[in-house]
Coordinates of C-alpha atoms in Angstrom, one line a residue:
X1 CA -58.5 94.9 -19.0
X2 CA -58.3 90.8 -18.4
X3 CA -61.3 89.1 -19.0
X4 CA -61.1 87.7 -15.5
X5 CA -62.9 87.0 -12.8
X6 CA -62.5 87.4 -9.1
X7 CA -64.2 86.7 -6.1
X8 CA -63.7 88.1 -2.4
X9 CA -63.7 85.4 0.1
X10 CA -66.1 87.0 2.9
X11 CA -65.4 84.5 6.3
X12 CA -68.7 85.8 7.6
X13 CA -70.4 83.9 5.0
X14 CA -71.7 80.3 6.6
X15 CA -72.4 78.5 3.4
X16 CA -75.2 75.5 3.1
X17 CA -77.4 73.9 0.2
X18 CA -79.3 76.9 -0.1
X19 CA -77.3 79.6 -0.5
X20 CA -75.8 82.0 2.0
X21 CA -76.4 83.4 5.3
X22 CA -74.3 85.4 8.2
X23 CA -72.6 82.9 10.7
X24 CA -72.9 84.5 14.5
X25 CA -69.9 82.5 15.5
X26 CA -67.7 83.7 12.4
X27 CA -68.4 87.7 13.3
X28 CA -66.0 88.1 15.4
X29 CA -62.5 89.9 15.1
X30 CA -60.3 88.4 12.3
X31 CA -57.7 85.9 13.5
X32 CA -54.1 87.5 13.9
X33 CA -52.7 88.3 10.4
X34 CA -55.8 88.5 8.8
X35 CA -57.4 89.6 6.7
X36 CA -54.8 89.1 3.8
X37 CA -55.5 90.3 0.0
X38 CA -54.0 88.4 -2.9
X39 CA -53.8 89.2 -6.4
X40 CA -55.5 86.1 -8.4
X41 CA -56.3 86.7 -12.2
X42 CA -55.0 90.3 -12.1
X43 CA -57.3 91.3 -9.3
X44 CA -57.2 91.4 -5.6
X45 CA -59.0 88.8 -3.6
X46 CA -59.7 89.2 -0.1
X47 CA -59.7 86.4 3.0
X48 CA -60.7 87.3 6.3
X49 CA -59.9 83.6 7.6
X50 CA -58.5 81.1 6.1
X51 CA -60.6 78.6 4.2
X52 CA -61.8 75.5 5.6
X53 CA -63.8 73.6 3.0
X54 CA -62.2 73.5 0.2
X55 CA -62.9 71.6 -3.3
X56 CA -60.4 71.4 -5.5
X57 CA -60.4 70.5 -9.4
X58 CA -58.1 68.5 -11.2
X59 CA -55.3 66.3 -10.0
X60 CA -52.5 69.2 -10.3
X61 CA -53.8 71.7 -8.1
X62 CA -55.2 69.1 -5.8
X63 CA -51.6 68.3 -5.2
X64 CA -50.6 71.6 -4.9
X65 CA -53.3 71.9 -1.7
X66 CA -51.4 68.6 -0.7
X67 CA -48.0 69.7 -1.0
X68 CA -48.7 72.6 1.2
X69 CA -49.7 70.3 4.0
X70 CA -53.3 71.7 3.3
X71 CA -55.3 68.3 3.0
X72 CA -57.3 69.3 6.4
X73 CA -58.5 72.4 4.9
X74 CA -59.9 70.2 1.9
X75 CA -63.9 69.2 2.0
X76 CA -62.8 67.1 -0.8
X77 CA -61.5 66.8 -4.3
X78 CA -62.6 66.1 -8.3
X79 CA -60.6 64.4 -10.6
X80 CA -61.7 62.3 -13.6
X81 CA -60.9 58.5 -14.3
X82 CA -58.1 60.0 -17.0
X83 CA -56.5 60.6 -13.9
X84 CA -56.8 58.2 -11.4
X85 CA -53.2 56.3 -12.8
X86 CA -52.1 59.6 -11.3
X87 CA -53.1 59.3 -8.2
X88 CA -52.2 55.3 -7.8
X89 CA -48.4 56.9 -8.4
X90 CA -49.3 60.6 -6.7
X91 CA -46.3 61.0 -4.1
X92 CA -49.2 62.7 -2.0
X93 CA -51.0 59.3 -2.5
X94 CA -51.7 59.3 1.1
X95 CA -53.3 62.7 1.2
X96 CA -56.0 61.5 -1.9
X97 CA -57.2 58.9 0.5
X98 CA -57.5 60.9 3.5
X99 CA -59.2 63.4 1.6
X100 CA -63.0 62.2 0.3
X101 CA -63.0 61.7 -3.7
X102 CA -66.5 63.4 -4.5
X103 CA -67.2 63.2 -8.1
X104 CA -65.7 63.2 -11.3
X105 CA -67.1 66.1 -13.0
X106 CA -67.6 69.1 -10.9
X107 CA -70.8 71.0 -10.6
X108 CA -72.8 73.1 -8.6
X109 CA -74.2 70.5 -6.5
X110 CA -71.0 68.9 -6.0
X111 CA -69.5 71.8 -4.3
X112 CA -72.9 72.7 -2.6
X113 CA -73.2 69.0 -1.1
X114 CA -69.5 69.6 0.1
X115 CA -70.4 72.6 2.1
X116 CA -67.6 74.4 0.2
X117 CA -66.5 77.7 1.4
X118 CA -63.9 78.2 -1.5
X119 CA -63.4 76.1 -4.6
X120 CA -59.9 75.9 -6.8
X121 CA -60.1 75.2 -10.4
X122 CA -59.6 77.0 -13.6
X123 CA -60.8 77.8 -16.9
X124 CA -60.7 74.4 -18.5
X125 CA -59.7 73.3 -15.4
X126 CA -63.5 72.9 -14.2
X127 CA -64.5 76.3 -15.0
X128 CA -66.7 76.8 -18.1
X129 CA -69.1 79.0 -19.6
X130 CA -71.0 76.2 -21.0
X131 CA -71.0 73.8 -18.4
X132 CA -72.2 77.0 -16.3
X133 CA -69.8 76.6 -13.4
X134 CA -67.8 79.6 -12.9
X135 CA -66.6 81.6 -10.2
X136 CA -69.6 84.4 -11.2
X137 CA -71.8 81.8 -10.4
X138 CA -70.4 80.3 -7.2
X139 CA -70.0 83.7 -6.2
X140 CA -73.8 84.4 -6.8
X141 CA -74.2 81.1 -4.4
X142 CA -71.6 82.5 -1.5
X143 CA -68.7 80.4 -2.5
X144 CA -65.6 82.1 -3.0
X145 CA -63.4 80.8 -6.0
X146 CA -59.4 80.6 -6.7
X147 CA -58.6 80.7 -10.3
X148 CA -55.6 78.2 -11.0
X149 CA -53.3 81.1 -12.3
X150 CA -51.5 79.0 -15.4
X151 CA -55.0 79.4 -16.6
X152 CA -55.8 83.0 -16.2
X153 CA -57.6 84.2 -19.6
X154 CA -55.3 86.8 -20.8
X155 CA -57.8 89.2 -22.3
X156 CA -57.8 87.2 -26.2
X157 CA -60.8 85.8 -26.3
X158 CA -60.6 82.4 -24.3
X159 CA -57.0 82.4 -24.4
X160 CA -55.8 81.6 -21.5
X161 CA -52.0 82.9 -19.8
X162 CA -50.6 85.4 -18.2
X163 CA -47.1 84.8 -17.5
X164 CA -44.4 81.8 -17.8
X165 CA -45.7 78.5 -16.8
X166 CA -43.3 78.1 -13.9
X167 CA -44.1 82.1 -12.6
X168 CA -47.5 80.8 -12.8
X169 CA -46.9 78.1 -10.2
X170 CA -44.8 80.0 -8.0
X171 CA -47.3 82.8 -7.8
X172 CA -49.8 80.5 -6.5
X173 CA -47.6 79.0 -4.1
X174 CA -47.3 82.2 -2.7
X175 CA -50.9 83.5 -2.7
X176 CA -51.9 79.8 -1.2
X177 CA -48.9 80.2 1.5
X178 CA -50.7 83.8 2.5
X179 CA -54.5 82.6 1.8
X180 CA -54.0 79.7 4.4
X181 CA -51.1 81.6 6.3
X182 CA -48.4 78.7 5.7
X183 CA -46.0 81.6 3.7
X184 CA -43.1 79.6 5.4
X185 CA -43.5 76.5 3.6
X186 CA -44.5 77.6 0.5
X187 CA -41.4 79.5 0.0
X188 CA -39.2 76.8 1.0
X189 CA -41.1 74.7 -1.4
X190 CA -40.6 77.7 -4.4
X191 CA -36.9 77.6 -2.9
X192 CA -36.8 73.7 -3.4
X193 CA -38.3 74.1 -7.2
X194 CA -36.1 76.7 -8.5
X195 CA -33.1 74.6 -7.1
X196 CA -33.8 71.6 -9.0
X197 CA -34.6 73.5 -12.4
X198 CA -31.5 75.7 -11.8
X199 CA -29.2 72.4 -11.5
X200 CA -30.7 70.8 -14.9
X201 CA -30.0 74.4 -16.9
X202 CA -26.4 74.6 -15.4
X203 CA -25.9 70.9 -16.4
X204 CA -26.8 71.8 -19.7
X205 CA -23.6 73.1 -21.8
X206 CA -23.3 76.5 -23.2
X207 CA -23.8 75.9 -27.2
X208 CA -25.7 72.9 -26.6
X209 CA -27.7 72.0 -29.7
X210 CA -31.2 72.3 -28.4
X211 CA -33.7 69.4 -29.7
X212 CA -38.0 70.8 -31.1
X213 CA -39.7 69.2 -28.9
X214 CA -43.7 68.6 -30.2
X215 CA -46.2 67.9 -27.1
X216 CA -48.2 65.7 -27.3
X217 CA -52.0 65.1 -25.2
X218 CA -54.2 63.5 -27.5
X219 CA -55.9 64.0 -31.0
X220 CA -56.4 62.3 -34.5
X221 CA -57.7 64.6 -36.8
X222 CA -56.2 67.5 -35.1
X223 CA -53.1 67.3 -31.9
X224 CA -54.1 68.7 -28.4
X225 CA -50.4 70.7 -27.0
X226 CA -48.9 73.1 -25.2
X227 CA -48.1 76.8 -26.4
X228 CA -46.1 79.0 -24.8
X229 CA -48.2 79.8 -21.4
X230 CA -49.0 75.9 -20.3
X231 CA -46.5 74.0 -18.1
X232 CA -44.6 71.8 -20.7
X233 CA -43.6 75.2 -22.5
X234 CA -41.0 75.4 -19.6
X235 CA -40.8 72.1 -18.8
X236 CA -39.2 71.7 -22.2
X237 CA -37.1 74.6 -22.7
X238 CA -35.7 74.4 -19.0
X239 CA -34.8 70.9 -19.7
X240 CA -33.0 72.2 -22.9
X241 CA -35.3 71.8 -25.2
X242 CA -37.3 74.1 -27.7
X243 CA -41.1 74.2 -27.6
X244 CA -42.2 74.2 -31.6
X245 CA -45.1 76.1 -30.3
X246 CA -43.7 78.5 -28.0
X247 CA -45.0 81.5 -30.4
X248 CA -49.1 80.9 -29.5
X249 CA -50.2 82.9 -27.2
X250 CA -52.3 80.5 -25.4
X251 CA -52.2 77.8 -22.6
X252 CA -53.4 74.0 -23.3
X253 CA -54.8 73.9 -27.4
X254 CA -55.6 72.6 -30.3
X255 CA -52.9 72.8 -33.7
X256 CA -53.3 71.3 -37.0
X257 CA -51.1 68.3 -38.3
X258 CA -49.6 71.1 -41.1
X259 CA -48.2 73.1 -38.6
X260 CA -46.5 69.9 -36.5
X261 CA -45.3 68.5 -40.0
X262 CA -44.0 72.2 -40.9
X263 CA -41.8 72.6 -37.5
X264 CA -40.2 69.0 -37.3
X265 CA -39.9 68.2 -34.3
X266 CA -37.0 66.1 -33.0
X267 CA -38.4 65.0 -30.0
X268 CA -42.2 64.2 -28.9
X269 CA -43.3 64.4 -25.3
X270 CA -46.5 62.0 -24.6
X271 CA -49.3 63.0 -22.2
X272 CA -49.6 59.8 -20.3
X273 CA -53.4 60.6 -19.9
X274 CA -55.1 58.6 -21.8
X275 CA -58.1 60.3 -24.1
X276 CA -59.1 59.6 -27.5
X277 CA -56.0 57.9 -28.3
X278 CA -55.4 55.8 -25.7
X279 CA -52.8 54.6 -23.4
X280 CA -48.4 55.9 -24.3
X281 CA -48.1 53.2 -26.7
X282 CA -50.9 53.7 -28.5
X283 CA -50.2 57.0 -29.0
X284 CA -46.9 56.3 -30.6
X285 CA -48.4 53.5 -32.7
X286 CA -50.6 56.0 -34.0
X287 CA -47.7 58.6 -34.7
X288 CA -45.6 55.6 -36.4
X289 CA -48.7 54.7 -38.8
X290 CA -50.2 58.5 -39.3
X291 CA -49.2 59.4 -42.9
X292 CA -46.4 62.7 -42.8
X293 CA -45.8 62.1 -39.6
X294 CA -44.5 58.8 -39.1
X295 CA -41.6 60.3 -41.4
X296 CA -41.0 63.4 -38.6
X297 CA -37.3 63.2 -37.2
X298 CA -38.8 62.5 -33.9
X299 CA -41.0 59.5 -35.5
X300 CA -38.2 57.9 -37.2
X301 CA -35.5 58.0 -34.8
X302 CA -37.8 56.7 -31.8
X303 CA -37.6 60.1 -30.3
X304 CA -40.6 59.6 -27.6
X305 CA -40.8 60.7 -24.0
X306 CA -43.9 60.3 -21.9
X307 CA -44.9 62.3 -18.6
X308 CA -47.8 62.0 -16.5
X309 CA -50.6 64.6 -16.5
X310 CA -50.1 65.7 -13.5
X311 CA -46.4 66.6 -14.1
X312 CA -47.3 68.5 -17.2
X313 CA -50.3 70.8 -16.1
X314 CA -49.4 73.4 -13.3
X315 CA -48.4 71.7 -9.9
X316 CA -46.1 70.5 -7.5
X317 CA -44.3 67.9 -10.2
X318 CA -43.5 70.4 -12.5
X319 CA -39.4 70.5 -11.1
X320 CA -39.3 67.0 -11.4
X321 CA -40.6 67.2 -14.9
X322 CA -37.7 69.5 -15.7
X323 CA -35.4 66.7 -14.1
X324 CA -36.7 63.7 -16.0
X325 CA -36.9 65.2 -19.5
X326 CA -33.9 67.2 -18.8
X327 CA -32.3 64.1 -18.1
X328 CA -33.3 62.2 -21.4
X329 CA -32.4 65.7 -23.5
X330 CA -29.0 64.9 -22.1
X331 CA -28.9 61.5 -22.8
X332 CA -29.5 62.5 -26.7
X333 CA -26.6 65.1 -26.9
X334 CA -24.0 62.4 -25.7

């Protein structure tokens, strides 16, 4: 059994700062075509309307909400400073200032000032047993939850993954496209996805020599990455590429400098985030002067590639991630 949590979206439920309570003007009959049950997590979540106050977590699935033409349903979003370079250059910049900003952590109160009736996030994207915000405790306030599905635990502790990066996105296209009944444009937008991965991976030569490709997000004393169940994971082996840590089980983690000496990668792929490193360039300065690794194939050949965040975590950037990097592998086989 996952060590997931779901929540079932009751529309009868007229939220407020204090908890709960039964809406006379929501107990009427459902509205045609609902109610409509998702799987989210491994279990079923239920909607009897859809959603109208939404808070979203985290600049990725904020743009998924967007993409979907669902900025109206949105009370507001959270997104941290680390991010805000991704929304100056967000092709839903529009949407972001439409929508109101409310806060740069999210909380409890955040969402309960919003008058939220469902909030999307994930584990480590917002949701945290420490921090105390999690969908068992929204749930315990009346607000229904979404879990980001790239970040599904996958019953290993906190380990977090349930299926391929790009599967992950799809799936919550679709369960968004039902949730907020807009099925129609979420599939054409799944449709649009897999047509611009497909094209890079028929572009790519059969026999092709296929570059190890090390992630990089931040880190000194150990390097934050992508295993096998985040989004660069496919990012980089759909672009033709090989993920040196495809074989870890989890989603976004923590590796030691051993391990990224001991795979030699030929390629490095920058977070453009920001962190405890600082900005692209500072990242590869501090790759160029680390000792071991400035001697990395990658390191000495000048082997760098940099993405934004919100192309590398789950979200509607994640094709034209393939595109970009797919298009540099290609550059390095000629």
């Amino acid at each position: 059994m996952r060590k997931t949590i779901a929540t079932v979206l009751v529309a009868t439920l007229a939220v407020t700062s204090c908890g709960a309570q039964v809406s006379d003007a929501d107990s009427g009959t459902a509205p045609p075509g609902y109610p409509v049950t998702v799987t989210n997590c491994g279990r079923p979540m239920t909607v009897q309307k859809p959603p109208s106050r939404v808070v979203t977590n985290d600049i990725g699935i904020t743009e998924l909400m967007f993409a979907l033409g669902l900025g109206e349903r949105m009370a507001g979003y959270v997104v941290d400073k680390g991010q805000s370079g991704g929304v100056a250059s967000s092709p839903w910049k529009a949407d972001f200032g439409k929508v109101p900003k409310l806060a740069e952590k999210i909380n409890r109160e955040v969402v309960q000032g919003a008058d939220a009736d469902l909030v999307f996030a994930g584990w480590s994207y917002g949701f945290s047993e420490g921090t105390g915000f999690t969908p068992d405790t929204l749930a315990k306030l009346g607000i229904a939850s979404y879990q980001l599905t790239e970040a599904c635990r996958n019953g290993v502790g906190k380990q977090r993954g349930i299926m391929p990066p790009l599967d992950a996105l799809y799936t919550d296209l679709q369960n968004l496209g039902k949730i907020f009944g807009v099925s129609d444009r979420a599939e054409k937008l799944i449709r649009e996805y897999r047509k611009q991965v497909d094209e890079v991976a028929a572009a790519i030569r059969p026999g092709s020599p296929k570059p190890k490709v090390f992630l990089y997000d931040d880190g000194r004393d150990q390097p934050f990455t992508s295993a096998r169940n985040a989004g660069p994971d496919e990012i980089i082996t759909k672009s033709g590429g090989v993920n040196i840590f495809a074989d870890v089980d989890d989603s976004w983690t923590t590796v030691s400098w051993e391990a990224v000496l001991q795979r030699a990668p030929d390629v490095i792929l920058i977070n453009d985030y920001g962190g405890e490193v600082g900005t692209v360039a500072d990242k590869e300065n501090f790759l160029r002067s680390k000792a071991g690794v400035r001697d990395l194939p990658a390191v000495r050949d000048g082997h760098f590639f940099a993405l934004p965040y919100a192309a590398l975590v789950e979200g509607p950037r994640n094709a034209s991630a393939v595109v970009e990097f797919g298009r540099y592998l290609a550059g390095l086989r000629r």
